[in-house]
Amino acid sequence: MIVLDKISKKFKNKTVLSDISLKIGEGEIIGFLGPNGAGKTTTMRIIVGYLKPSSGTVEINEQDPIKHRLSVLNQIGYLPENNPLYYDMKVDEYLQFVVDIKNSTGDFLKSIIEETGINDVLSSKIEELSRGYKQRVGLAATLIGNPKIIIFDEPTSGLDPLEQEKIRDLIKKLGKRRTVILSTHMLSEVADVATRVVVINKGKITYDGPKPKTDAGIEALFKKATS
């Protein structure tokens, strides 16, 4: 489903990614780990076609995300760390706006609203919502169009423990019928939801394999892969 082959990315004289290769199959939940500046966000932006690699190839269901941008974007839901919401809009207005720009029928919108638990805030302005509800609205927007691939960049960052648990539960549900890439600094989050772990450090993949069964196992793996 997702194939990265010998991807490198340079910004001026700085190499951010160095010859990375990765294959992600349908229905996997990938815990994508790495320290700050390791190359996680750059990798995700290359997958969605926001950035062009300096060398190497990317395929999303055998399509290049640059050459076939519109087709690939219809297959991917991407929630970046900064969660780009329009704060002056009401929740229902914003979601309908996303339906329109994605050229979606909106057939699944009601179920998405229920799934993300935002029924009670549909008539509220986004700027008035708690951080947890703002994140849920971002998740709902990501799911519009029924994408088969979901990419989350730090989806629970800054949330209280209860909201973190709700988002994790939703990610696990999504993973039952979609491919999910979850980038996070929270190792316990990976232990809870991921089916496979990929660690990137200094622009190179230093681990790609099964998820350890315990938090301590993931912590040990992470330390080894980033040392």
XYZ file of C-alpha atoms in Angstrom:
227
model
C 0.000 0.000 0.000
C 2.772 2.467 0.959
C 6.253 1.960 -0.476
C 9.236 4.246 0.107
C 12.330 3.185 -1.814
C 15.701 4.769 -1.005
C 14.222 8.148 -0.095
C 16.575 11.031 0.672
C 15.659 14.643 1.377
C 17.952 17.646 1.568
C 17.169 21.234 2.522
C 20.010 23.318 1.095
C 23.119 21.664 2.576
C 21.318 19.748 5.327
C 20.375 16.095 4.801
C 17.150 15.354 6.699
C 16.478 11.855 5.308
C 19.177 9.498 4.078
C 18.300 6.577 1.818
C 15.312 5.247 3.780
C 13.131 2.393 2.542
C 9.826 1.362 4.084
C 6.840 -0.797 3.159
C 3.520 -0.503 5.002
C 0.696 -2.926 4.274
C -3.045 -2.604 4.514
C -4.467 -2.693 8.037
C -1.215 -2.004 9.895
C -0.950 0.519 12.733
C 2.604 1.848 12.602
C 4.068 3.463 15.710
C 6.505 5.936 14.136
C 9.085 6.961 16.734
C 12.144 9.165 16.844
C 13.668 12.106 18.705
C 13.015 15.713 17.686
C 14.540 16.458 14.292
C 14.894 12.785 13.386
C 12.910 13.127 10.142
C 9.443 11.870 11.140
C 7.442 14.860 9.944
C 9.478 15.153 6.732
C 8.781 11.475 5.974
C 5.041 11.933 6.501
C 4.966 15.049 4.335
C 6.716 13.138 1.555
C 4.154 10.320 1.819
C 1.237 12.729 1.356
C 2.996 14.573 -1.474
C 3.478 17.848 0.399
C 7.238 17.532 -0.080
C 9.158 16.099 -3.017
C 12.065 13.781 -2.151
C 15.532 14.758 -3.342
C 15.995 11.176 -4.539
C 14.159 7.853 -4.376
C 10.557 6.926 -5.123
C 7.260 6.870 -3.251
C 4.173 4.851 -4.167
C 0.739 4.983 -2.589
C -1.220 2.089 -4.038
C 1.177 2.163 -7.003
C 0.702 5.900 -7.553
C 3.258 8.676 -7.164
C 1.928 11.250 -4.634
C 3.410 14.125 -6.664
C 2.359 13.061 -10.166
C -1.041 11.765 -9.043
C -1.593 14.255 -6.224
C -5.382 14.545 -6.280
C -5.905 10.796 -6.517
C -3.476 10.097 -3.668
C -4.923 12.823 -1.445
C -8.347 11.196 -1.791
C -6.852 8.056 -0.257
C -5.120 9.744 2.705
C -6.322 11.553 5.814
C -3.544 13.615 7.412
C -3.721 15.315 10.805
C -0.556 17.403 11.290
C 0.675 18.397 14.724
C -0.584 21.977 14.421
C -4.171 20.839 13.561
C -5.087 23.529 10.978
C -8.600 24.557 12.035
C -10.520 27.738 11.157
C -11.251 29.081 14.624
C -13.860 31.626 13.530
C -16.106 28.908 12.065
C -18.633 26.779 13.889
C -17.879 23.071 14.038
C -20.691 22.033 11.679
C -19.746 24.812 9.231
C -16.122 23.726 9.245
C -16.936 20.061 8.670
C -19.265 20.935 5.782
C -16.472 23.128 4.365
C -14.103 20.134 4.478
C -16.747 17.958 2.802
C -16.968 20.529 0.010
C -13.232 20.986 -0.579
C -12.686 17.217 -0.539
C -15.534 16.891 -3.026
C -17.081 14.291 -0.720
C -20.739 13.360 -0.636
C -20.814 13.678 3.148
C -22.599 10.340 3.429
C -20.403 9.277 6.341
C -20.424 12.635 8.141
C -23.053 11.663 10.707
C -21.199 8.492 11.652
C -17.894 10.415 11.801
C -19.455 12.955 14.174
C -20.713 10.162 16.394
C -17.431 8.256 16.219
C -15.380 11.271 17.287
C -17.870 12.325 19.975
C -18.483 15.901 18.854
C -22.315 15.898 18.649
C -22.616 18.316 21.576
C -20.372 21.008 20.079
C -21.564 21.164 16.466
C -23.050 24.646 16.916
C -20.070 25.969 18.889
C -17.323 28.142 17.480
C -14.074 26.215 17.189
C -12.195 28.942 19.086
C -14.429 28.296 22.126
C -13.633 24.568 22.332
C -11.226 22.875 24.716
C -7.991 21.528 23.245
C -9.420 18.011 23.432
C -12.514 18.914 21.417
C -10.436 20.850 18.892
C -8.370 17.731 18.373
C -11.514 15.657 17.903
C -12.780 18.117 15.288
C -9.447 17.745 13.507
C -9.835 13.979 13.627
C -13.345 14.227 12.200
C -12.092 16.391 9.329
C -9.325 13.870 8.661
C -11.874 11.058 8.307
C -14.088 12.882 5.818
C -13.928 11.188 2.424
C -13.419 7.778 4.054
C -9.637 7.595 3.422
C -8.004 4.191 3.662
C -4.743 5.623 5.026
C -4.648 7.840 8.135
C -1.517 9.708 9.241
C -1.391 11.260 12.703
C 1.428 13.571 13.844
C 1.356 13.812 17.666
C -2.471 13.536 17.917
C -2.572 13.504 21.747
C 0.094 16.138 22.431
C -0.997 18.516 25.189
C -4.180 16.626 26.044
C -5.154 15.536 29.533
C -4.980 11.774 30.312
C -8.726 11.235 29.798
C -8.700 12.864 26.355
C -5.540 10.948 25.455
C -7.303 7.686 26.249
C -10.320 8.626 24.116
C -8.123 9.489 21.126
C -6.146 6.263 21.525
C -9.337 4.217 21.593
C -10.476 5.918 18.392
C -7.141 5.222 16.682
C -7.405 1.536 17.600
C -10.895 1.398 16.098
C -9.689 3.112 12.925
C -6.856 0.620 12.602
C -9.316 -2.257 12.277
C -10.323 -1.076 8.815
C -7.595 1.364 7.729
C -3.838 1.714 7.572
C -2.602 4.071 10.297
C 0.743 5.830 10.786
C 1.021 7.291 14.282
C 3.947 9.601 15.009
C 4.342 10.259 18.729
C 6.834 10.876 21.506
C 4.693 8.888 23.941
C 6.047 5.344 24.085
C 3.048 4.133 26.112
C 0.820 5.263 23.245
C 2.691 3.006 20.845
C 2.461 0.128 23.314
C -1.292 0.638 23.478
C -2.256 0.992 19.817
C 0.524 -0.012 17.393
C 0.946 -3.356 15.641
C 4.448 -2.529 14.390
C 7.197 -0.089 15.346
C 9.420 1.996 13.075
C 12.168 4.128 14.643
C 13.976 6.862 12.742
C 17.075 8.623 14.024
C 19.241 11.218 12.277
C 17.372 10.634 9.022
C 17.825 6.870 8.960
C 15.507 4.017 9.941
C 17.203 2.282 12.842
C 14.454 -0.216 13.696
C 11.529 -1.689 11.787
C 9.821 -4.682 13.305
C 7.388 -6.135 15.833
C 6.140 -4.103 18.760
C 7.582 -5.186 22.121
C 4.891 -6.447 24.467
C 5.594 -4.061 27.361
C 6.222 -0.344 27.905
C 9.643 -1.234 29.271
C 10.413 -3.236 26.137
C 9.499 -0.302 23.884
C 11.562 2.069 26.022
C 14.593 -0.224 25.784
C 14.098 -0.596 22.030
C 13.817 3.175 21.583
C 16.978 3.866 23.586
C 18.930 1.294 21.603
C 17.647 2.523 18.244
C 18.415 6.175 18.998
C 21.775 5.787 20.744
